[in-house]
Amino acid sequence: MSTTVLVLAAGQGKRMRSALPKVLHPLAGRPLLGHVLDTAARLAPREVRVVYGHGGDRVMEAFANVPVRWVHQAEQRGTGHAVKLALAGVKAGDVALVLYGDVPLVQAATLRRLVAQARRGRLAVLTAELDDPAGYGRILRTGRGAITAIVEDRDATREQRAIREINTGLLACPAGQLAKMIARLRSNNAQREYYLTDVIAMAVRDGMAVAGVKAAADEVLGINDKAQLAEAGRVLRRRVTAGLMAAGVTLVDPERIDVHGTLICGRDVVIYPDVLFEGEVRLGDNVLIESFSRIRNARIGSGTIVHTHCVIEAGEIGEGCEIGPYARMRPGVELATDVKLGNFVEVKKSSIDRHSKVNHLTYIGDATIGKHVNVGAGTITCNYDGANKHRTIIEDDVHIGSDVQLVAPVTIGRGATIGAGATITRNAPPGELTISERKQVTRHGWKRPVKK
Ligand code: UD1
Ligand code: CA
């Protein structure tokens, strides 16, 4: 029995108070709908259909490479109406699984339990026990635990309001039976909408078995406003940090780290507060990451220290390196072992071999730097002639003095020394001192200007 997933995402999300369609708001760096589609994909469904409405073009653009069938709901006439549109043409023998684009934290394992119930011919409703169930529909059960109905908050008696088990709105059902019930929905309610939730009472009346599947309270958090978006961020953070700490990572403050992607750590990694990881980041053993750094798509070797305020936008860092404080690695950088990048150093599309140091206030772009090289403070690789980029090659054991401009394309030969303040426009031979002389002049008797 295959599963067809129907994701309801036509809502505008007025309470977000934003021009961005609700399901495109980022949670841990990815749109809400992206989380739902990821989870759906883990169920290996026959097909995923997304009901869209508001800001539809932007939503479809954002997921252009994801294999989903888009179903347009021009007018929002309720969750029941949205499911009716989405069900058109779905095989009657499939299980239809209804998800919400704004309920991003539900886990695949929970949905598998829901689908398993539907495979047995039941209408399976996802429920949760909430400390504060106000506003949600309550699940009514018989003494033996069978679900009899869902009563909406506003229609509930005082005793019913005390029930903490709520309807999450997510459900699974054999598609043929769901379609038949949906066809019978009426919009004779306060909002003049077709409520999907009405199928539960219908199924009970029809004698169809209704199964409740419980989710953890933090899985079913729906995002309607920015406060709930932030809360969902906290839930996700706790899931990630629990995993990291269980694997032995020291998080100095687990509430103050953001992992927008995957972070894989070796033994005895220490991460100070307020670090942002993006994309796929791998840290070797004994890596230390200090506060206020942003690290994306990087591999960092064992024993390396990333000091405070570094920006790593992609790259490979070897073992025993020391980066920052205040260093920036742009994409395409490869550092071998024991390399040092100091403060206010920017490196782009370059490789630096082992034991080399670029310690202060320097720009290295489109360069190949050998072993045991020392680049003095304020050195600039002038890689751009206004039209094209050119490479700088610095061979092993080179010493470059402070405030040097290396006008590419240029090669500094092995063991060469470049004097401070030089502007190097031609290749510098190996083993020699190359300077570009500017004569020092003293003007005797010169007076500073005075203010009139
Ligand atoms: C819904 C449930 C409620 C449940 C709550 C849980 C109904 C009638 N009510 O209420 O029982 O406790 O979720 O969060 O189902 N959508 C469309 N097209 C529409 C209407 C909605 O695609 O015409 C989508 C929305 O974008 C959203 C989802 O369906 O992703 C839920 O809609 P929403 O209006 O938020 O329903 P609630 O009032 O929260
Ligand atoms: Ca909602």
CSV table of C-alpha atoms and ligand atoms in Angstrom, one decimal:
chain,number,residue,atom,x,y,z
A,1,MET,CA,0.0,0.0,0.0
A,2,SER,CA,1.7,3.2,-1.1
A,3,THR,CA,1.4,6.5,0.6
A,4,THR,CA,0.4,9.8,-1.0
A,5,VAL,CA,1.3,12.8,1.1
A,6,LEU,CA,-0.9,15.9,0.9
A,7,VAL,CA,0.6,19.0,2.4
A,8,LEU,CA,-1.7,21.9,3.1
A,9,ALA,CA,0.1,25.2,2.6
A,10,ALA,CA,-2.3,27.6,1.1
A,11,GLY,CA,-2.7,29.8,4.2
A,12,GLN,CA,-1.4,33.3,4.1
A,13,GLY,CA,-0.3,33.4,7.7
A,14,LYS,CA,-1.6,36.8,8.5
A,15,ARG,CA,-0.3,36.7,12.1
A,16,MET,CA,3.3,36.5,10.8
A,17,ARG,CA,2.8,40.1,9.7
A,18,SER,CA,5.1,39.6,6.8
A,19,ALA,CA,5.2,39.9,3.0
A,20,LEU,CA,6.8,36.5,2.9
A,21,PRO,CA,4.4,33.6,2.5
A,22,LYS,CA,4.2,31.8,5.8
A,23,VAL,CA,5.7,28.5,4.7
A,24,LEU,CA,8.8,30.3,3.4
A,25,HIS,CA,9.7,31.7,6.7
A,26,PRO,CA,13.1,30.2,7.7
A,27,LEU,CA,13.4,27.8,10.7
A,28,ALA,CA,17.0,26.8,11.4
A,29,GLY,CA,17.9,28.3,8.1
A,30,ARG,CA,15.4,26.4,5.9
A,31,PRO,CA,11.8,27.3,5.0
A,32,LEU,CA,9.1,25.8,7.1
A,33,LEU,CA,7.8,23.9,4.1
A,34,GLY,CA,11.3,22.5,3.5
A,35,HIS,CA,11.2,20.7,6.9
A,36,VAL,CA,7.8,19.2,6.1
A,37,LEU,CA,8.9,18.0,2.6
A,38,ASP,CA,12.1,16.5,4.1
A,39,THR,CA,10.1,14.5,6.6
A,40,ALA,CA,7.6,13.5,3.9
A,41,ALA,CA,10.4,12.3,1.7
A,42,ARG,CA,11.7,10.0,4.5
A,43,LEU,CA,8.4,8.0,4.2
A,44,ALA,CA,9.3,7.1,0.6
A,45,PRO,CA,5.8,8.1,-0.6
A,46,ARG,CA,4.5,7.5,-4.1
A,47,GLU,CA,3.9,11.2,-4.5
A,48,VAL,CA,3.9,14.4,-2.5
A,49,ARG,CA,1.3,17.0,-3.3
A,50,VAL,CA,1.4,20.6,-2.0
A,51,VAL,CA,-1.7,22.7,-1.9
A,52,TYR,CA,-0.6,26.3,-2.4
A,53,GLY,CA,-2.4,29.6,-2.6
A,54,HIS,CA,-1.0,32.8,-1.3
A,55,GLY,CA,2.4,33.8,-2.8
A,56,GLY,CA,2.3,30.6,-4.8
A,57,ASP,CA,4.9,31.5,-7.4
A,58,ARG,CA,7.4,32.3,-4.7
A,59,VAL,CA,6.6,29.0,-2.9
A,60,MET,CA,7.0,27.0,-6.1
A,61,GLU,CA,10.2,28.8,-7.0
A,62,ALA,CA,11.7,28.1,-3.6
A,63,PHE,CA,11.1,24.4,-4.2
A,64,ALA,CA,11.8,24.2,-7.9
A,65,ASN,CA,14.1,21.2,-7.5
A,66,VAL,CA,11.9,19.2,-5.2
A,67,PRO,CA,9.7,16.6,-6.8
A,68,VAL,CA,6.2,17.6,-5.7
A,69,ARG,CA,2.9,18.1,-7.5
A,70,TRP,CA,1.6,21.5,-7.0
A,71,VAL,CA,-2.2,21.9,-6.4
A,72,HIS,CA,-3.6,25.4,-6.6
A,73,GLN,CA,-6.3,26.4,-4.2
A,74,ALA,CA,-7.4,29.8,-5.5
A,75,GLU,CA,-9.8,30.6,-2.7
A,76,GLN,CA,-9.3,29.3,0.8
A,77,ARG,CA,-12.4,27.5,1.7
A,78,GLY,CA,-11.0,25.4,4.6
A,79,THR,CA,-8.8,22.4,5.3
A,80,GLY,CA,-11.5,20.0,4.0
A,81,HIS,CA,-11.7,21.9,0.7
A,82,ALA,CA,-7.9,21.9,0.4
A,83,VAL,CA,-7.8,18.1,0.9
A,84,LYS,CA,-10.6,17.6,-1.6
A,85,LEU,CA,-8.6,19.4,-4.3
A,86,ALA,CA,-5.4,17.5,-3.4
A,87,LEU,CA,-7.1,14.1,-3.5
A,88,ALA,CA,-8.2,14.4,-7.1
A,89,GLY,CA,-6.7,11.5,-9.0
A,90,VAL,CA,-5.0,9.9,-6.0
A,91,LYS,CA,-5.3,6.1,-6.1
A,92,ALA,CA,-8.2,4.9,-3.9
A,93,GLY,CA,-5.9,2.1,-2.5
A,94,ASP,CA,-3.2,4.5,-1.3
A,95,VAL,CA,-3.0,5.8,2.2
A,96,ALA,CA,-3.5,9.6,2.1
A,97,LEU,CA,-1.4,11.3,4.7
A,98,VAL,CA,-2.4,14.9,5.5
A,99,LEU,CA,0.3,17.2,6.7
A,100,TYR,CA,0.4,21.0,7.4
A,101,GLY,CA,3.0,23.2,5.8
A,102,ASP,CA,3.2,25.1,9.1
A,103,VAL,CA,3.6,22.1,11.4
A,104,PRO,CA,7.3,21.5,10.7
A,105,LEU,CA,8.6,19.5,13.6
A,106,VAL,CA,6.6,16.3,13.3
A,107,GLN,CA,9.0,13.3,13.1
A,108,ALA,CA,9.0,10.6,10.4
A,109,ALA,CA,8.8,7.8,13.0
A,110,THR,CA,5.6,9.4,14.3
A,111,LEU,CA,4.1,9.6,10.8
A,112,ARG,CA,5.0,6.0,10.2
A,113,ARG,CA,2.9,5.0,13.2
A,114,LEU,CA,0.0,7.1,11.8
A,115,VAL,CA,0.3,5.5,8.3
A,116,ALA,CA,0.5,2.0,9.8
A,117,GLN,CA,-2.9,2.5,11.4
A,118,ALA,CA,-4.4,3.8,8.1
A,119,ARG,CA,-3.0,0.7,6.3
A,120,ARG,CA,-5.3,-1.3,8.6
A,121,GLY,CA,-8.3,0.5,7.1
A,122,ARG,CA,-8.6,3.0,9.9
A,123,LEU,CA,-8.9,6.8,10.0
A,124,ALA,CA,-5.8,7.6,12.0
A,125,VAL,CA,-5.7,10.9,13.8
A,126,LEU,CA,-2.5,12.4,15.3
A,127,THR,CA,-3.1,13.7,18.8
A,128,ALA,CA,-1.0,15.2,21.6
A,129,GLU,CA,-1.2,15.9,25.3
A,130,LEU,CA,-0.7,19.6,25.9
A,131,ASP,CA,-0.2,21.4,29.2
A,132,ASP,CA,-2.3,24.2,27.8
A,133,PRO,CA,-4.8,22.8,25.3
A,134,ALA,CA,-6.8,26.0,25.0
A,135,GLY,CA,-7.9,26.7,21.4
A,136,TYR,CA,-7.5,23.2,20.1
A,137,GLY,CA,-10.1,20.6,19.4
A,138,ARG,CA,-10.3,18.0,22.2
A,139,ILE,CA,-10.3,14.2,21.7
A,140,LEU,CA,-13.2,12.5,23.2
A,141,ARG,CA,-12.7,8.8,24.1
A,142,THR,CA,-14.9,6.0,25.6
A,143,GLY,CA,-13.9,4.5,28.9
A,144,ARG,CA,-12.0,1.8,26.9
A,145,GLY,CA,-10.1,4.4,25.0
A,146,ALA,CA,-11.9,4.4,21.6
A,147,ILE,CA,-12.1,7.9,20.0
A,148,THR,CA,-15.7,8.9,19.6
A,149,ALA,CA,-15.5,12.5,18.5
A,150,ILE,CA,-13.5,15.7,18.4
A,151,VAL,CA,-15.1,18.7,20.1
A,152,GLU,CA,-13.9,22.1,19.2
A,153,ASP,CA,-12.7,24.4,22.0
A,154,ARG,CA,-15.6,26.8,21.6
A,155,ASP,CA,-18.2,24.0,21.6
A,156,ALA,CA,-16.8,22.1,24.6
A,157,THR,CA,-18.3,21.8,28.0
A,158,ARG,CA,-16.2,22.7,31.1
A,159,GLU,CA,-15.3,19.0,31.7
A,160,GLN,CA,-14.4,18.6,28.0
A,161,ARG,CA,-12.2,21.6,28.2
A,162,ALA,CA,-10.2,19.9,31.0
A,163,ILE,CA,-9.2,17.2,28.5
A,164,ARG,CA,-5.6,17.8,27.6
A,165,GLU,CA,-5.5,15.5,24.5
A,166,ILE,CA,-5.9,17.6,21.4
A,167,ASN,CA,-6.4,17.2,17.7
A,168,THR,CA,-3.2,18.2,15.8
A,169,GLY,CA,-5.1,18.2,12.5
A,170,LEU,CA,-2.7,15.7,10.9
A,171,LEU,CA,-4.3,12.5,9.8
A,172,ALA,CA,-3.9,9.4,7.6
A,173,CYS,CA,-6.7,7.4,5.9
A,174,PRO,CA,-7.2,5.1,3.0
A,175,ALA,CA,-7.6,7.6,0.2
A,176,GLY,CA,-10.8,6.2,-1.3
A,177,GLN,CA,-12.6,6.4,2.0
A,178,LEU,CA,-11.3,9.8,2.8
A,179,ALA,CA,-12.5,11.1,-0.6
A,180,LYS,CA,-16.0,9.8,0.0
A,181,MET,CA,-16.2,11.4,3.4
A,182,ILE,CA,-14.8,14.7,2.1
A,183,ALA,CA,-17.4,14.8,-0.6
A,184,ARG,CA,-20.0,14.8,2.2
A,185,LEU,CA,-18.6,17.8,4.1
A,186,ARG,CA,-20.7,20.8,4.6
A,187,SER,CA,-19.6,24.4,5.4
A,188,ASN,CA,-22.5,25.2,7.7
A,189,ASN,CA,-20.3,26.6,10.4
A,190,ALA,CA,-19.3,30.0,11.8
A,191,GLN,CA,-16.5,30.4,9.3
A,192,ARG,CA,-18.4,29.0,6.3
A,193,GLU,CA,-15.5,26.7,5.7
A,194,TYR,CA,-15.1,23.0,5.0
A,195,TYR,CA,-13.5,21.6,8.1
A,196,LEU,CA,-11.3,18.5,7.5
A,197,THR,CA,-11.8,17.7,11.2
A,198,ASP,CA,-15.5,17.0,10.6
A,199,VAL,CA,-14.5,13.7,8.9
A,200,ILE,CA,-13.7,12.2,12.4
A,201,ALA,CA,-17.3,12.5,13.6
A,202,MET,CA,-18.4,11.2,10.2
A,203,ALA,CA,-16.2,8.2,10.4
A,204,VAL,CA,-17.5,7.4,13.9
A,205,ARG,CA,-21.1,7.7,12.7
A,206,ASP,CA,-20.3,5.4,9.7
A,207,GLY,CA,-18.8,2.8,12.0
A,208,MET,CA,-15.3,3.2,10.6
A,209,ALA,CA,-12.6,2.6,13.1
A,210,VAL,CA,-10.8,5.7,14.3
A,211,ALA,CA,-7.3,5.3,15.8
A,212,GLY,CA,-5.5,8.0,17.8
A,213,VAL,CA,-1.8,8.1,17.5
A,214,LYS,CA,0.0,10.3,20.0
A,215,ALA,CA,2.9,12.6,19.2
A,216,ALA,CA,5.1,14.4,21.6
A,217,ALA,CA,3.8,17.9,22.4
A,218,ASP,CA,6.8,19.6,20.8
A,219,GLU,CA,6.3,17.8,17.5
A,220,VAL,CA,3.0,19.3,16.7
A,221,LEU,CA,3.7,22.9,17.3
A,222,GLY,CA,2.0,24.9,14.6
A,223,ILE,CA,3.6,28.1,13.4
A,224,ASN,CA,1.2,31.0,13.3
A,225,ASP,CA,3.3,33.9,14.6
A,226,LYS,CA,6.9,34.9,15.2
A,227,ALA,CA,6.8,33.7,18.8
A,228,GLN,CA,5.8,30.2,17.7
A,229,LEU,CA,8.5,30.3,15.0
A,230,ALA,CA,11.1,31.1,17.7
A,231,GLU,CA,9.7,28.4,19.9
A,232,ALA,CA,10.1,25.9,17.1
A,233,GLY,CA,13.7,27.0,16.7
A,234,ARG,CA,14.3,26.3,20.3
A,235,VAL,CA,12.7,22.8,20.0
A,236,LEU,CA,14.9,22.0,17.0
A,237,ARG,CA,18.0,23.4,18.8
A,238,ARG,CA,17.3,21.1,21.7
A,239,ARG,CA,17.1,18.1,19.4
A,240,VAL,CA,20.4,18.9,17.8
A,241,THR,CA,22.3,19.8,21.0
A,242,ALA,CA,21.0,16.7,22.8
A,243,GLY,CA,22.5,14.7,20.0
A,244,LEU,CA,25.8,16.5,20.1
A,245,MET,CA,26.2,16.3,23.8
A,246,ALA,CA,25.3,12.6,23.8
A,247,ALA,CA,28.2,12.2,21.3
A,248,GLY,CA,30.5,13.9,23.8
A,249,VAL,CA,30.7,17.4,22.4
A,250,THR,CA,31.1,20.2,25.1
A,251,LEU,CA,28.6,23.0,24.4
A,252,VAL,CA,29.5,25.7,26.8
A,253,ASP,CA,25.8,26.9,26.5
A,254,PRO,CA,23.5,24.6,24.6
A,255,GLU,CA,20.9,27.3,24.3
A,256,ARG,CA,23.3,29.5,22.4
A,257,ILE,CA,24.3,27.6,19.3
A,258,ASP,CA,22.7,27.5,15.9
A,259,VAL,CA,23.0,24.5,13.6
A,260,HIS,CA,21.4,25.2,10.3
A,261,GLY,CA,22.4,22.0,8.6
A,262,THR,CA,24.6,19.1,9.8
A,263,LEU,CA,27.4,19.3,12.3
A,264,ILE,CA,29.5,16.2,12.8
A,265,CYS,CA,32.1,16.3,15.6
A,266,GLY,CA,35.0,14.1,16.7
A,267,ARG,CA,36.0,13.5,20.3
A,268,ASP,CA,36.5,16.3,22.8
A,269,VAL,CA,35.3,19.1,20.7
A,270,VAL,CA,34.5,22.3,22.6
A,271,ILE,CA,32.1,25.0,21.2
A,272,TYR,CA,31.7,28.3,23.0
A,273,PRO,CA,28.4,30.2,23.0
A,274,ASP,CA,27.0,32.0,20.0
A,275,VAL,CA,28.4,30.1,17.1
A,276,LEU,CA,26.4,29.6,13.9
A,277,PHE,CA,27.0,26.4,11.8
A,278,GLU,CA,25.5,26.2,8.3
A,279,GLY,CA,25.5,23.6,5.6
A,280,GLU,CA,27.7,20.5,6.3
A,281,VAL,CA,30.4,21.1,8.9
A,282,ARG,CA,32.8,18.4,10.2
A,283,LEU,CA,35.0,19.1,13.1
A,284,GLY,CA,37.9,16.7,14.0
A,285,ASP,CA,39.0,15.7,17.5
A,286,ASN,CA,39.9,18.4,20.0
A,287,VAL,CA,38.7,21.2,17.9
A,288,LEU,CA,37.9,24.4,19.8
A,289,ILE,CA,35.5,26.9,18.3
A,290,GLU,CA,35.3,30.3,20.1
A,291,SER,CA,32.3,32.6,20.3
A,292,PHE,CA,30.7,34.6,17.5
A,293,SER,CA,32.0,32.6,14.6
A,294,ARG,CA,30.0,31.6,11.6
A,295,ILE,CA,31.1,28.4,9.9
A,296,ARG,CA,29.6,26.9,6.8
A,297,ASN,CA,30.4,23.9,4.6
A,298,ALA,CA,33.7,23.3,6.1
A,299,ARG,CA,35.9,20.5,7.3
A,300,ILE,CA,38.2,21.4,10.2
A,301,GLY,CA,41.0,19.1,11.2
A,302,SER,CA,41.9,17.8,14.7
A,303,GLY,CA,43.4,20.2,17.2
A,304,THR,CA,42.5,23.3,15.2
A,305,ILE,CA,41.4,26.4,17.1
A,306,VAL,CA,39.0,28.9,15.5
A,307,HIS,CA,39.2,32.0,17.6
A,308,THR,CA,36.4,34.5,18.2
A,309,HIS,CA,34.6,36.4,15.3
A,310,CYS,CA,35.7,34.3,12.4
A,311,VAL,CA,33.7,33.8,9.2
A,312,ILE,CA,34.3,30.6,7.3
A,313,GLU,CA,32.3,30.5,4.1
A,314,ALA,CA,33.5,27.1,2.9
A,315,GLY,CA,36.8,25.3,2.9
A,316,GLU,CA,39.1,22.7,4.3
A,317,ILE,CA,41.3,23.4,7.3
A,318,GLY,CA,44.0,20.9,8.3
A,319,GLU,CA,45.0,19.8,11.7
A,320,GLY,CA,46.6,22.0,14.3
A,321,CYS,CA,45.7,25.3,12.6
A,322,GLU,CA,44.9,28.5,14.3
A,323,ILE,CA,42.3,30.8,12.7
A,324,GLY,CA,41.5,34.3,13.8
A,325,PRO,CA,40.3,36.1,15.8
A,326,TYR,CA,38.5,38.1,13.1
A,327,ALA,CA,39.6,36.0,10.1
A,328,ARG,CA,37.5,35.5,7.0
A,329,MET,CA,37.8,32.4,4.8
A,330,ARG,CA,35.9,32.8,1.6
A,331,PRO,CA,35.1,29.7,-0.6
A,332,GLY,CA,37.8,27.7,-2.2
A,333,VAL,CA,40.4,27.8,0.6
A,334,GLU,CA,42.5,24.8,1.6
A,335,LEU,CA,44.8,25.0,4.6
A,336,ALA,CA,47.2,22.2,5.3
A,337,THR,CA,48.4,21.4,8.9
A,338,ASP,CA,49.7,23.9,11.4
A,339,VAL,CA,48.7,26.9,9.3
A,340,LYS,CA,48.0,30.2,11.1
A,341,LEU,CA,45.6,32.9,9.8
A,342,GLY,CA,45.6,35.9,12.1
A,343,ASN,CA,43.4,38.9,12.7
A,344,PHE,CA,41.8,40.7,9.8
A,345,VAL,CA,43.1,38.3,7.3
A,346,GLU,CA,40.9,37.5,4.3
A,347,VAL,CA,41.6,34.4,2.1
A,348,LYS,CA,39.8,33.4,-1.1
A,349,LYS,CA,40.4,30.6,-3.6
A,350,SER,CA,43.8,29.8,-2.2
A,351,SER,CA,45.8,27.0,-0.8
A,352,ILE,CA,48.3,27.4,2.0
A,353,ASP,CA,50.7,24.6,2.8
A,354,ARG,CA,51.9,23.4,6.2
A,355,HIS,CA,53.5,25.6,8.8
A,356,SER,CA,52.8,28.8,6.9
A,357,LYS,CA,51.6,32.0,8.7
A,358,VAL,CA,49.5,34.9,7.5
A,359,ASN,CA,49.2,36.7,10.8
A,360,HIS,CA,47.8,40.2,10.3
A,361,LEU,CA,45.7,42.5,8.1
A,362,THR,CA,46.2,40.7,4.8
A,363,TYR,CA,44.3,39.8,1.6
A,364,ILE,CA,45.3,36.5,0.0
A,365,GLY,CA,43.2,35.8,-3.2
A,366,ASP,CA,43.8,33.3,-6.0
A,367,ALA,CA,47.1,32.3,-4.5
A,368,THR,CA,49.2,29.1,-3.9
A,369,ILE,CA,51.4,29.4,-0.9
A,370,GLY,CA,54.0,26.8,-0.1
A,371,LYS,CA,55.3,25.4,3.2
A,372,HIS,CA,57.0,27.5,6.0
A,373,VAL,CA,56.1,30.8,4.4
A,374,ASN,CA,55.7,33.9,6.5
A,375,VAL,CA,53.5,36.6,5.0
A,376,GLY,CA,54.0,40.0,6.8
A,377,ALA,CA,51.3,42.3,8.0
A,378,GLY,CA,49.4,44.3,5.4
A,379,THR,CA,50.3,42.2,2.4
A,380,ILE,CA,47.9,42.2,-0.5
A,381,THR,CA,47.7,39.9,-3.5
A,382,CYS,CA,46.6,42.2,-6.2
A,383,ASN,CA,44.7,39.5,-8.1
A,384,TYR,CA,42.3,41.6,-10.1
A,385,ASP,CA,43.2,43.9,-13.0
A,386,GLY,CA,39.7,45.2,-13.4
A,387,ALA,CA,38.7,42.6,-15.9
A,388,ASN,CA,40.4,39.3,-15.0
A,389,LYS,CA,41.7,37.5,-11.9
A,390,HIS,CA,45.3,36.3,-11.9
A,391,ARG,CA,47.2,33.9,-9.6
A,392,THR,CA,50.0,34.5,-7.2
A,393,ILE,CA,52.4,31.7,-6.4
A,394,ILE,CA,54.6,31.9,-3.3
A,395,GLU,CA,57.0,28.9,-3.1
A,396,ASP,CA,58.3,27.2,0.1
A,397,ASP,CA,60.3,29.1,2.7
A,398,VAL,CA,59.5,32.6,1.4
A,399,HIS,CA,59.5,35.5,3.8
A,400,ILE,CA,57.3,38.5,2.7
A,401,GLY,CA,57.9,41.7,4.6
A,402,SER,CA,55.1,44.0,5.8
A,403,ASP,CA,52.9,46.1,3.5
A,404,VAL,CA,53.8,44.3,0.2
A,405,GLN,CA,51.7,44.3,-2.9
A,406,LEU,CA,52.1,41.2,-5.1
A,407,VAL,CA,50.7,42.2,-8.5
A,408,ALA,CA,49.5,39.0,-10.1
A,409,PRO,CA,50.3,37.0,-12.1
A,410,VAL,CA,53.5,36.7,-10.2
A,411,THR,CA,55.7,34.0,-8.7
A,412,ILE,CA,57.9,34.4,-5.6
A,413,GLY,CA,60.6,31.7,-5.9
A,414,ARG,CA,61.5,29.3,-3.1
A,415,GLY,CA,63.4,30.8,-0.2
A,416,ALA,CA,63.1,34.4,-1.5
A,417,THR,CA,62.7,37.3,0.8
A,418,ILE,CA,60.7,40.4,-0.1
A,419,GLY,CA,61.5,43.7,1.6
A,420,ALA,CA,58.9,45.7,3.4
A,421,GLY,CA,56.8,48.0,1.4
A,422,ALA,CA,57.7,46.4,-2.0
A,423,THR,CA,55.4,46.5,-5.0
A,424,ILE,CA,56.2,43.3,-6.8
A,425,THR,CA,55.2,43.3,-10.5
A,426,ARG,CA,57.7,40.7,-11.9
A,427,ASN,CA,58.7,37.3,-10.7
A,428,ALA,CA,61.1,37.3,-7.7
A,429,PRO,CA,64.0,34.9,-8.1
A,430,PRO,CA,64.5,32.1,-5.5
A,431,GLY,CA,66.9,32.6,-2.6
A,432,GLU,CA,67.4,36.3,-3.1
A,433,LEU,CA,66.2,39.5,-1.5
A,434,THR,CA,63.9,41.5,-3.7
A,435,ILE,CA,62.9,45.1,-2.8
A,436,SER,CA,61.3,47.9,-4.7
A,437,GLU,CA,63.3,50.9,-3.5
A,438,ARG,CA,61.7,54.1,-2.5
A,439,LYS,CA,64.3,56.5,-1.3
A,440,GLN,CA,63.9,57.9,2.2
A,441,VAL,CA,64.1,61.7,2.2
A,442,THR,CA,64.3,64.2,5.0
A,443,ARG,CA,63.2,67.8,4.4
A,444,HIS,CA,65.1,69.9,6.8
A,445,GLY,CA,63.4,72.9,8.4
A,446,TRP,CA,59.9,71.8,7.2
A,447,LYS,CA,57.1,73.2,9.3
A,448,ARG,CA,53.8,71.7,10.1
A,449,PRO,CA,50.9,73.9,8.9
A,450,VAL,CA,49.1,75.9,11.6
A,451,LYS,CA,45.4,76.6,11.9
A,452,LYS,CA,44.4,80.1,10.8
B,1,UD1,C1,-6.6,23.4,12.3
B,1,UD1,C2,-7.7,22.3,12.7
B,1,UD1,C3,-7.7,22.3,14.2
B,1,UD1,C4,-6.4,21.9,14.8
B,1,UD1,C5,-5.4,22.9,14.3
B,1,UD1,C6,-4.0,22.4,14.8
B,1,UD1,C7,-9.4,22.4,11.0
B,1,UD1,C8,-10.7,22.9,10.6
B,1,UD1,N1,-8.9,22.8,12.1
B,1,UD1,O1,-7.0,24.6,12.7
B,1,UD1,O2,-8.7,21.3,14.6
B,1,UD1,O3,-6.5,21.8,16.2
B,1,UD1,O4,-5.3,23.0,12.9
B,1,UD1,O5,-3.0,23.3,14.4
B,1,UD1,O6,-8.8,21.6,10.2
B,1,UD1,N2,-5.0,25.5,4.7
B,1,UD1,C9,-5.2,25.4,3.3
B,1,UD1,N3,-6.3,25.8,2.7
B,1,UD1,C10,-7.4,26.3,3.4
B,1,UD1,C11,-7.3,26.4,4.8
B,1,UD1,C12,-6.1,26.0,5.4
B,1,UD1,O7,-4.2,25.0,2.6
B,1,UD1,O8,-8.4,26.6,2.8
B,1,UD1,C13,-3.8,25.1,5.3
B,1,UD1,C14,-3.1,26.2,6.1
B,1,UD1,O9,-2.1,26.8,5.2
B,1,UD1,C15,-2.4,25.4,7.2
B,1,UD1,C16,-3.3,24.3,7.5
B,1,UD1,O10,-4.1,24.1,6.3
B,1,UD1,O11,-1.1,24.9,6.8
B,1,UD1,C17,-4.2,24.5,8.7
B,1,UD1,O12,-5.0,25.6,8.5
B,1,UD1,P1,-5.3,26.7,9.7
B,1,UD1,O13,-6.2,27.7,9.1
B,1,UD1,O14,-4.0,27.1,10.3
B,1,UD1,O15,-6.2,25.8,10.7
B,1,UD1,P2,-6.4,26.0,12.2
B,1,UD1,O16,-7.4,27.1,12.4
B,1,UD1,O17,-5.1,26.3,12.8
B,2,CA,CA,-2.9,26.9,12.2
